[in-house]
Coordinates of C-alpha atoms in Angstrom, one line a residue:
M1 CA -53.9 46.3 -106.5
G2 CA -55.9 43.4 -104.9
I3 CA -53.8 43.4 -102.1
L4 CA -53.7 47.2 -101.5
L5 CA -57.5 47.2 -101.6
A6 CA -57.6 44.4 -99.2
V7 CA -55.2 46.2 -96.7
Q8 CA -57.4 49.3 -97.1
G9 CA -60.5 47.2 -96.0
A10 CA -58.4 45.5 -93.3
V11 CA -57.5 48.8 -91.7
S12 CA -61.2 49.9 -91.8
Q13 CA -62.3 47.1 -90.1
G14 CA -59.1 46.7 -87.8
V15 CA -60.0 50.3 -86.4
L16 CA -63.7 49.3 -85.7
W17 CA -62.8 46.0 -84.0
G18 CA -60.0 48.1 -82.1
I19 CA -63.0 49.4 -80.0
M20 CA -63.6 45.9 -79.0
T21 CA -60.0 45.3 -78.1
L22 CA -60.1 48.3 -75.7
G23 CA -62.8 46.6 -74.0
V24 CA -61.0 43.4 -73.6
F25 CA -57.9 45.3 -72.5
L26 CA -59.9 46.5 -69.5
T27 CA -60.6 43.1 -68.3
F28 CA -57.6 41.2 -69.5
R29 CA -55.0 43.5 -68.3
I30 CA -56.5 46.2 -66.0
L31 CA -58.8 43.6 -64.1
D32 CA -56.8 40.5 -64.8
I33 CA -59.9 38.6 -65.8
A34 CA -60.5 36.3 -68.7
D35 CA -64.2 37.4 -69.7
L36 CA -65.8 35.3 -72.4
T37 CA -68.9 37.4 -72.1
V38 CA -67.6 39.4 -75.2
D39 CA -68.5 36.8 -77.6
G40 CA -72.3 37.4 -76.8
S41 CA -72.2 40.9 -76.2
F42 CA -70.4 41.7 -79.4
A43 CA -73.5 40.2 -81.3
T44 CA -75.8 42.0 -78.7
G45 CA -74.5 45.3 -80.0
G46 CA -74.9 44.3 -83.6
A47 CA -78.5 43.0 -82.9
V48 CA -79.7 46.1 -81.0
C49 CA -78.2 48.4 -83.7
A50 CA -79.8 46.6 -86.5
V51 CA -83.2 46.6 -85.0
L52 CA -83.2 50.1 -84.0
L53 CA -81.9 51.0 -87.7
T54 CA -84.9 49.2 -89.2
H55 CA -87.2 51.2 -87.1
G56 CA -85.8 54.5 -88.4
M57 CA -83.8 55.5 -85.5
N58 CA -80.8 57.7 -86.0
P59 CA -77.9 55.5 -86.7
F60 CA -75.5 57.4 -84.4
L61 CA -78.2 57.1 -81.6
T62 CA -78.3 53.5 -81.9
L63 CA -74.6 53.2 -81.2
L64 CA -75.6 54.8 -77.7
F65 CA -78.2 52.1 -77.0
A66 CA -75.9 49.2 -78.1
F67 CA -73.3 50.6 -75.6
L68 CA -75.9 50.7 -72.8
L69 CA -77.2 47.2 -73.4
G70 CA -73.5 46.1 -73.6
I71 CA -73.0 47.4 -70.2
V72 CA -75.9 45.5 -68.9
T73 CA -74.4 42.0 -70.2
G74 CA -71.4 43.0 -68.4
L75 CA -73.1 43.7 -65.2
V76 CA -74.8 40.2 -65.3
T77 CA -71.5 38.6 -65.3
G78 CA -70.1 40.9 -62.6
L79 CA -73.2 40.3 -60.3
M80 CA -73.0 36.3 -60.8
N81 CA -69.3 36.6 -60.0
T82 CA -69.4 38.9 -57.0
K83 CA -72.8 38.4 -55.4
L84 CA -73.6 34.6 -56.2
K85 CA -69.8 33.8 -55.9
I86 CA -69.8 32.1 -59.4
H87 CA -66.2 31.9 -60.6
V88 CA -66.0 34.6 -63.3
L89 CA -64.7 32.5 -66.1
L90 CA -68.0 30.2 -65.4
A91 CA -70.2 33.3 -65.1
S92 CA -68.9 34.7 -68.4
I93 CA -69.7 31.6 -70.2
L94 CA -73.2 31.4 -68.7
T95 CA -73.8 34.9 -69.8
Q96 CA -72.3 34.1 -73.3
I97 CA -74.6 31.3 -73.6
A98 CA -77.6 32.9 -72.5
L99 CA -77.1 36.0 -74.8
Y100 CA -77.4 33.8 -77.8
S101 CA -81.0 33.2 -77.1
V102 CA -81.6 36.8 -75.9
N103 CA -79.9 38.1 -79.3
I104 CA -82.4 36.0 -81.1
R105 CA -85.2 37.4 -79.3
I106 CA -83.9 40.9 -80.0
M107 CA -83.8 40.2 -83.7
G108 CA -87.3 39.0 -83.7
S109 CA -86.5 35.3 -84.0
K110 CA -84.2 35.9 -87.0
A111 CA -80.7 34.6 -87.3
N112 CA -79.6 37.9 -89.2
I113 CA -80.9 41.2 -90.2
P114 CA -79.8 43.0 -93.3
L115 CA -79.1 46.6 -93.4
L116 CA -78.8 47.3 -97.2
G117 CA -82.0 49.6 -97.4
T118 CA -81.4 51.5 -94.2
E119 CA -79.3 54.7 -93.6
T120 CA -76.1 53.9 -91.6
A121 CA -73.7 56.0 -90.0
M122 CA -71.3 55.4 -93.0
K123 CA -73.9 56.8 -95.3
K124 CA -74.3 59.9 -93.3
I125 CA -70.5 60.3 -93.4
A126 CA -70.4 59.7 -96.9
K127 CA -73.2 62.4 -97.7
L128 CA -71.1 65.0 -95.6
F129 CA -68.4 64.6 -98.3
G130 CA -70.5 64.6 -101.3
G131 CA -71.8 61.1 -101.4
S132 CA -68.9 59.7 -103.4
M133 CA -67.0 58.2 -100.3
T134 CA -66.9 54.4 -100.2
V135 CA -68.1 52.5 -97.2
T136 CA -64.5 51.4 -96.5
T137 CA -63.2 54.9 -96.1
S138 CA -66.3 56.3 -94.2
S139 CA -65.9 53.3 -91.9
M140 CA -62.1 54.3 -91.5
I141 CA -63.2 57.9 -90.8
L142 CA -65.8 56.8 -88.0
G143 CA -63.3 54.4 -86.4
F144 CA -60.5 56.6 -86.2
V145 CA -62.7 59.5 -84.7
A146 CA -64.4 57.0 -82.1
I147 CA -60.9 55.5 -81.1
A148 CA -59.3 59.0 -80.5
I149 CA -62.2 60.0 -78.3
L150 CA -62.5 56.6 -76.4
V151 CA -58.6 56.5 -76.0
A152 CA -58.7 60.1 -74.4
V153 CA -61.6 59.2 -72.1
L154 CA -60.1 56.1 -70.8
Y155 CA -56.9 57.5 -70.3
W156 CA -58.5 60.3 -68.2
F157 CA -60.9 57.9 -66.5
L158 CA -58.0 55.5 -65.3
G159 CA -56.2 58.3 -64.0
T160 CA -59.1 59.6 -61.7
E161 CA -59.5 58.1 -58.2
L162 CA -62.2 55.7 -59.3
G163 CA -60.2 54.6 -62.2
S164 CA -56.9 54.1 -60.0
S165 CA -59.1 51.8 -57.6
L166 CA -60.2 49.9 -60.8
R167 CA -56.6 49.4 -61.9
A168 CA -55.3 48.6 -58.3
T169 CA -58.1 45.9 -57.9
G170 CA -56.7 44.0 -60.7
N171 CA -53.2 44.4 -59.5
N172 CA -53.6 43.5 -55.9
E173 CA -57.1 42.8 -54.8
K174 CA -56.5 42.1 -51.2
M175 CA -54.4 45.0 -50.5
V176 CA -56.9 47.3 -52.1
R177 CA -59.8 45.7 -50.0
A178 CA -57.9 46.3 -47.1
L179 CA -57.5 50.0 -47.8
G180 CA -61.5 50.1 -47.8
V181 CA -62.1 49.8 -51.6
N182 CA -65.1 47.7 -52.6
T183 CA -63.6 45.4 -55.1
D184 CA -67.0 43.9 -55.9
T185 CA -68.0 47.1 -57.1
M186 CA -64.8 47.7 -59.0
K187 CA -65.2 44.3 -60.8
I188 CA -68.7 45.0 -62.0
L189 CA -67.7 48.3 -63.1
G190 CA -65.0 47.1 -65.2
L191 CA -67.0 44.3 -66.6
G192 CA -69.8 46.8 -67.5
L193 CA -67.6 49.2 -69.3
S194 CA -65.6 46.5 -71.0
N195 CA -68.7 44.9 -72.5
G196 CA -70.2 48.4 -73.3
L197 CA -67.2 49.0 -75.5
V198 CA -67.4 45.5 -77.1
A199 CA -71.2 46.0 -78.0
L200 CA -70.4 49.5 -79.4
S201 CA -67.7 47.7 -81.5
G202 CA -70.5 45.0 -82.8
A203 CA -72.8 47.8 -83.5
M204 CA -70.1 49.7 -85.7
V205 CA -69.3 46.7 -87.5
A206 CA -72.9 45.8 -88.3
Q207 CA -73.3 49.1 -89.8
S208 CA -70.0 48.6 -91.8
Q209 CA -70.7 45.2 -93.3
G210 CA -74.4 45.9 -93.7
Y211 CA -76.0 43.3 -91.6
A212 CA -76.1 41.9 -88.1
D213 CA -75.8 38.2 -87.4
V214 CA -76.3 36.2 -84.3
Q215 CA -73.0 34.4 -84.7
M216 CA -71.0 37.5 -85.6
G217 CA -69.5 37.5 -82.1
T218 CA -67.9 34.0 -82.3
G219 CA -64.2 33.9 -81.5
T220 CA -64.2 37.8 -80.4
I221 CA -62.3 37.0 -77.3
V222 CA -59.5 35.3 -79.3
I223 CA -59.4 38.1 -81.7
G224 CA -59.2 40.7 -78.9
L225 CA -56.4 38.7 -77.1
A226 CA -54.6 38.3 -80.3
S227 CA -54.8 42.0 -80.9
I228 CA -53.5 42.9 -77.4
I229 CA -50.7 40.5 -77.6
I230 CA -49.5 41.8 -81.1
G231 CA -49.7 45.3 -80.0
E232 CA -47.7 44.8 -76.7
V233 CA -45.1 42.7 -78.3
I234 CA -44.5 44.9 -81.4
F235 CA -44.9 48.3 -79.9
G236 CA -44.1 47.6 -76.2
K237 CA -45.0 49.7 -73.2
R238 CA -42.8 52.7 -73.4
F239 CA -44.4 55.9 -72.5
G240 CA -47.3 55.1 -70.2
L241 CA -51.0 54.1 -70.3
W242 CA -52.1 56.2 -73.3
Y243 CA -49.4 54.6 -75.3
T244 CA -50.4 51.0 -74.4
L245 CA -54.1 51.8 -75.3
I246 CA -52.9 53.1 -78.8
A247 CA -50.7 50.0 -79.1
V248 CA -53.6 47.6 -78.6
V249 CA -55.8 49.4 -81.3
L250 CA -52.8 49.1 -83.7
G251 CA -52.5 45.4 -82.7
S252 CA -56.0 45.1 -84.0
I253 CA -55.2 47.0 -87.2
L254 CA -52.1 44.7 -87.9
Y255 CA -54.1 41.6 -87.1
R256 CA -56.6 42.5 -89.9
I257 CA -53.9 43.3 -92.2
V258 CA -52.1 39.9 -91.8
I259 CA -55.5 38.3 -92.3
A260 CA -56.2 40.0 -95.4
I261 CA -52.8 39.4 -96.9
V262 CA -52.8 35.8 -96.1
L263 CA -56.3 35.6 -97.7
Q264 CA -55.2 37.4 -101.0
L265 CA -52.1 34.9 -101.1
G266 CA -54.6 31.9 -101.3
L267 CA -55.3 30.9 -97.7
K268 CA -58.9 29.3 -97.2
S269 CA -61.2 31.1 -94.9
T270 CA -61.8 28.0 -92.9
D271 CA -58.3 28.1 -92.1
L272 CA -58.6 31.5 -90.3
K273 CA -58.8 29.8 -86.8
L274 CA -55.6 28.0 -87.2
L275 CA -53.9 31.2 -88.4
T276 CA -55.3 33.2 -85.3
A277 CA -53.9 30.5 -83.1
L278 CA -50.5 30.6 -84.6
V279 CA -50.3 34.2 -84.5
V280 CA -51.0 34.4 -80.9
A281 CA -48.7 31.4 -80.3
V282 CA -45.8 33.3 -82.1
A283 CA -46.6 36.7 -80.6
L284 CA -46.5 35.0 -77.0
S285 CA -43.3 33.3 -77.9
V286 CA -41.4 36.5 -79.0
P287 CA -40.8 38.1 -75.6
V288 CA -39.5 34.9 -74.3
M289 CA -37.2 34.4 -77.3
K290 CA -36.0 37.9 -77.0
Q291 CA -35.2 37.5 -73.3
K292 CA -33.1 34.2 -74.0
F293 CA -31.4 35.8 -76.9
F294 CA -30.5 39.1 -75.4
K295 CA -29.3 37.8 -71.9
K296 CA -26.7 35.3 -73.4
K297 CA -24.3 38.0 -74.1
P298 CA -24.6 40.3 -71.1
N299 CA -24.5 37.1 -68.7
A300 CA -21.3 36.1 -70.6
T301 CA -19.6 39.3 -70.0
I302 CA -20.6 39.3 -66.3
D303 CA -19.2 36.0 -65.8
E304 CA -16.0 36.7 -67.6
E305 CA -15.7 39.9 -65.5
N306 CA -16.4 37.9 -62.2
T307 CA -13.7 35.3 -63.2
R308 CA -11.3 38.0 -63.9
H309 CA -12.0 39.9 -60.7
S310 CA -11.8 36.5 -58.7
N311 CA -8.4 35.8 -60.3
V312 CA -7.2 39.3 -59.2
V313 CA -8.1 38.8 -55.7
D314 CA -6.7 35.4 -55.7
T315 CA -3.4 36.6 -57.1
H316 CA -3.1 39.1 -54.1
K317 CA -4.1 36.6 -51.5
V318 CA -1.7 33.8 -52.6
P319 CA 1.6 35.5 -51.0
E320 CA -0.4 36.3 -47.7
V321 CA -1.5 32.6 -47.6
D322 CA 2.3 31.3 -48.3
K323 CA 3.5 33.7 -45.7
L324 CA 0.9 32.4 -43.1
T325 CA 1.6 28.7 -43.9
K326 CA 5.5 29.4 -43.6
D327 CA 4.9 31.1 -40.3
G328 CA 2.9 28.2 -39.1
N329 CA 5.4 25.5 -40.1
K330 CA 8.1 27.5 -38.2

C-alpha cells in the first residue's frame, strides 16, 4: 500500500515536472543547446508564484506571471550568447548564478516562502469536486490538463513557418542562415520559450508542495535530461513530433516512479543524485547495447550469403580459367 501511494504521488509530481521536461526538450533536442539556466528559472517560477499568492492574487494568474518572468530569464541567456558572443554554456551558467540573488530579492530576502495558509490552484480544483480531493489528485488533474494543452500548442507552433525555422536552426545553423533566417533571433526565441515552460513548472510544483524555496531548482537540468532520455529510449521516436513530446513527459513520470519505488525500498534520500546519474547512464547505454546485439545476427547472415555467392561465382569461373590456362600453354 505504501508503494502504491508513493507511485500515485510520483505520477502527480512527474506530470508537473513534465512541463519542465518539455522546456528542456526545446533547447536540448530542438536547438541542440545545453542550457543550464533552467536550474535558476525553475526556482524563479516558484518564487514569483509564491510571492503573488501571499499577496492574494488568483493562483492561476500567478502561473502566467511565472511563465512570463521565465521567458525573461531565457532572453537574458540568449542575448548574452548572440549579442555579446559569450558561449551559450557559459552564458547560461552566468544567468543561473545571477538568478540565485534575483530569486532571493523576489522572495524578500527569504530562503523560502510557505504556502500553507494560501489558496492554491490545487485547492481550487478540489473545491470544484466537493473539497474532498487530495492535493495529489488535484495536482495530477492540473498537470494532465496543462500537459495536453502545451503538447497541442507546441506541436502546432513547431509546425508553423517560425517553428520550422527554429527546428532548422538547431539542425543546421549555417544552412538556415544562408537561406535568410536570423538564427540569433531563433536562439533567443527558443531559450525564452524553454525557460518560460520551466518557470511555469516551478510555479506548479511550488503550489503542489506548499512552499517555494530558493534551492528548489538545483539539479533541474539533470532531471530534465534524464526524463528526455528515458522517454526516448523506452518509447522511441515512431509517429512524429507529437509522439516524441508525449514520450518525454512519460519519461518524466517514469523517472519519478523509479525514484519513489527505490526510496520506498530503503534507499537514502542523499543517494538520489547517484541514482539519477546511474539511471541516465543506463538509459544512454541501452541504444548502443541494442545496436550491438541486434546487428550481430543480420551481419552474420549477410556474410554467409556473400560467402555462398562468391563460392558460386568462383565455381562458374574455374572452368574458364582452366581453359584459358590450357590455351595459353598451347
